[in-house]
C-alpha positions as CSV (number, residue, x, y, z in Angstrom):
1,M,62.9,42.9,22.6
2,A,62.5,45.3,20.0
3,K,65.1,47.6,19.4
4,T,63.9,51.5,19.8
5,S,65.3,52.1,16.2
6,D,62.9,49.5,14.9
7,Q,59.9,51.1,17.1
8,E,60.6,54.3,15.7
9,A,60.5,53.0,11.9
10,V,57.2,51.5,12.2
11,R,55.8,54.7,13.7
12,E,57.2,56.4,11.2
13,L,56.0,54.0,8.4
14,L,52.3,54.3,10.0
15,D,52.4,57.9,10.1
16,T,53.6,58.2,6.5
17,H,51.4,55.1,4.9
18,G,48.9,54.1,7.5
19,R,45.9,53.3,5.1
20,T,44.8,50.2,3.4
21,Y,43.9,50.1,-0.1
22,A,40.6,48.7,1.0
23,D,40.0,52.3,2.5
24,E,41.1,54.3,-0.3
25,A,38.6,52.3,-2.4
26,R,36.1,53.2,0.2
27,I,35.5,49.4,1.0
28,H,34.3,49.4,4.7
29,I,35.8,45.9,5.6
30,R,33.6,43.6,7.7
31,D,32.8,39.8,8.0
32,T,29.8,39.9,5.8
33,P,29.3,39.2,2.0
34,Q,29.3,42.5,0.4
35,P,32.7,44.0,1.8
36,L,34.5,40.7,1.2
37,Y,33.2,40.6,-2.2
38,Q,34.3,44.1,-2.9
39,S,37.7,43.1,-1.4
40,L,37.9,40.4,-3.8
41,V,37.3,42.5,-6.6
42,L,39.6,45.0,-5.5
43,A,42.4,42.0,-5.6
44,C,41.7,41.4,-9.0
45,L,41.8,45.0,-9.9
46,L,45.1,45.8,-8.3
47,S,46.6,42.2,-9.4
48,A,46.8,43.3,-12.9
49,R,49.8,45.4,-14.4
50,I,48.1,48.7,-14.3
51,R,48.6,51.6,-11.6
52,S,47.1,51.1,-8.2
53,D,45.4,54.6,-8.4
54,I,43.4,53.6,-11.5
55,A,42.7,50.5,-9.8
56,L,41.2,51.9,-6.8
57,A,39.2,54.3,-9.2
58,A,37.8,51.5,-11.1
59,S,36.7,49.7,-7.7
60,R,34.7,52.8,-6.7
61,A,33.5,52.9,-10.1
62,L,31.8,49.4,-10.0
63,T,30.5,50.3,-6.7
64,G,28.9,53.4,-7.7
65,A,27.5,51.2,-10.6
66,G,25.7,49.3,-8.1
67,L,27.7,46.0,-8.4
68,R,28.6,45.3,-4.7
69,N,28.0,41.8,-4.7
70,A,28.5,38.6,-6.7
71,R,24.7,38.6,-7.7
72,R,24.8,41.9,-8.6
73,M,27.5,41.5,-10.7
74,A,26.8,38.2,-12.3
75,D,23.6,39.9,-13.3
76,A,25.1,43.0,-15.0
77,T,25.5,42.8,-18.8
78,W,29.2,42.5,-20.2
79,Q,28.7,45.9,-21.2
80,E,27.9,47.4,-18.2
81,R,30.7,46.1,-16.2
82,V,33.2,47.5,-19.3
83,D,31.3,50.8,-18.8
84,A,32.0,51.0,-15.2
85,L,35.6,49.7,-15.6
86,G,36.1,52.3,-18.2
87,E,34.7,55.2,-15.7
88,G,37.0,54.3,-13.4
89,G,40.1,54.7,-16.1
90,Y,40.5,50.9,-16.0
91,R,40.6,50.7,-20.0
92,R,43.8,48.8,-20.8
93,Y,42.2,45.3,-19.4
94,D,38.5,46.6,-19.2
95,E,37.0,43.8,-21.7
96,R,38.9,40.8,-20.4
97,T,38.2,42.0,-16.6
98,A,34.6,42.4,-17.4
99,T,34.5,38.6,-18.7
100,Q,36.7,37.5,-15.5
101,L,34.4,39.4,-13.0
102,G,31.3,38.2,-14.6
103,E,32.7,34.6,-14.7
104,G,34.2,35.0,-11.0
105,A,31.0,36.1,-9.8
106,E,29.1,33.1,-11.2
107,L,31.8,30.7,-9.6
108,L,31.3,32.4,-6.1
109,L,27.3,32.2,-6.6
110,D,27.6,28.6,-7.9
111,K,30.0,27.3,-5.0
112,Y,29.5,29.5,-2.2
113,G,26.2,31.2,-2.3
114,G,28.1,34.5,-3.2
115,D,29.5,34.3,0.4
116,L,33.5,34.5,0.7
117,R,33.1,33.0,4.7
118,R,32.0,29.6,2.8
119,M,34.8,29.7,1.1
120,R,37.1,30.3,4.1
121,D,35.0,27.4,5.8
122,A,35.6,25.1,3.3
123,A,39.5,25.6,3.6
124,G,39.0,24.9,7.2
125,K,42.2,26.4,9.1
126,D,44.5,26.0,6.3
127,I,45.8,29.5,4.8
128,D,47.6,27.7,1.9
129,A,44.2,26.0,0.9
130,L,42.3,29.2,1.1
131,R,45.1,30.6,-0.9
132,D,44.2,28.0,-3.6
133,L,40.6,28.1,-3.1
134,L,41.0,32.4,-4.0
135,Q,43.0,31.1,-6.9
136,E,39.7,29.4,-8.3
137,V,38.4,32.5,-9.3
138,P,39.2,34.1,-13.0
139,G,41.5,36.7,-12.9
140,L,42.8,36.2,-9.4
141,G,46.2,34.6,-9.4
142,P,48.6,34.4,-6.7
143,V,49.6,38.1,-6.0
144,G,45.9,38.7,-6.4
145,A,44.8,36.2,-3.3
146,D,47.9,37.5,-1.5
147,I,46.4,41.3,-1.7
148,F,42.7,39.8,-0.8
149,L,44.3,37.8,2.3
150,R,46.1,40.7,3.3
151,E,43.1,43.5,3.2
152,V,40.7,41.0,5.0
153,Q,43.3,40.0,7.9
154,G,41.7,42.2,10.2
155,V,38.4,40.6,10.3
156,W,39.4,37.4,9.4
157,P,41.9,37.1,12.5
158,E,43.0,33.3,12.3
159,I,45.2,34.4,9.1
160,A,47.0,37.3,10.7
161,P,49.5,38.4,10.6
162,Y,49.5,37.8,6.7
163,L,52.4,39.7,5.5
164,D,53.4,38.2,1.7
165,E,56.7,38.4,0.2
166,K,55.5,42.1,-1.1
167,A,55.0,43.3,2.3
168,L,58.4,41.6,3.7
169,Q,60.1,43.3,0.9
170,G,59.1,46.4,2.3
171,A,60.2,45.6,5.7
172,R,63.5,44.7,4.4
173,R,63.9,48.1,2.9
174,L,63.3,49.7,6.0
175,G,66.0,47.4,7.9
176,L,63.3,45.5,9.8
177,P,62.7,42.3,10.9
178,G,62.2,39.6,8.1
179,E,60.2,37.4,10.4
180,P,56.0,37.9,10.2
181,E,55.6,37.0,13.8
182,E,58.6,39.5,14.8
183,L,57.2,42.3,12.6
184,A,53.5,42.0,14.0
185,R,55.0,42.0,17.3
186,L,56.6,45.6,16.4
187,S,53.2,46.5,14.9
188,G,51.6,46.2,18.5
189,D,47.9,47.0,18.7
190,T,47.8,48.6,14.8
191,D,45.4,47.0,12.6
192,P,47.2,43.8,10.8
193,A,46.0,45.2,7.2
194,T,47.1,48.7,7.5
195,F,50.7,47.5,8.6
196,A,50.9,44.8,6.1
197,D,49.7,47.5,3.3
198,A,51.9,50.4,4.6
199,L,54.7,48.1,4.1
200,V,53.8,47.1,0.9
201,R,53.8,50.8,-0.1
202,V,57.3,51.1,1.0
203,A,58.1,48.3,-1.3
204,L,56.3,50.2,-4.1
205,E,57.4,53.7,-3.8
206,K,60.8,53.8,-5.2
207,K,60.0,51.5,-8.5
208,S,60.3,53.3,-11.6
209,E,57.9,51.3,-14.1
210,P,54.7,52.8,-14.8
211,A,52.6,49.5,-13.8
212,K,52.7,49.1,-10.2
213,T,51.2,45.9,-8.5
214,A,49.7,46.2,-5.2
């Protein structure tokens, strides 16, 4: 059974940090192509060595510019992507990221019709295979793949609990168990993405370097 102190730590964690990065980016996660694609873009932005608040603002700016799905991202000009990123303050990597977003959108359209559910199907029930397929997207490395999988696990329950090393680092800082299954039991009925992101925020909050990666 979970210790009372662990349960209290989880309640305090969720009271303090109980929101996802997708929530902050105003992405309403559903198992449909558009929000899944927006979550992928968010993962690309958050995985760069840039502050998470800037990445979130850039995600909102891309959405505001109408670049909500792979087709619209691919059809946009490079300059339109740069301008949207700049509006969100994402200027350090704006040119490279604009290129990667265009190339990534084309790849998703060519291989999966712009629908990330088809990528999930292509991986079968193998999470490692899905993580590898995600990393074929330009600009999305291991960290970005982890971010995406954390964000979508509430609508892709077959991958939950998805608690990557960053989330487990947060758990260790709180003195919580280090096993994903035990942590999932402690979280109870909490949305798994909310719980995972709360742990990530704990892992990041004491870091002093200016460029934080979610």
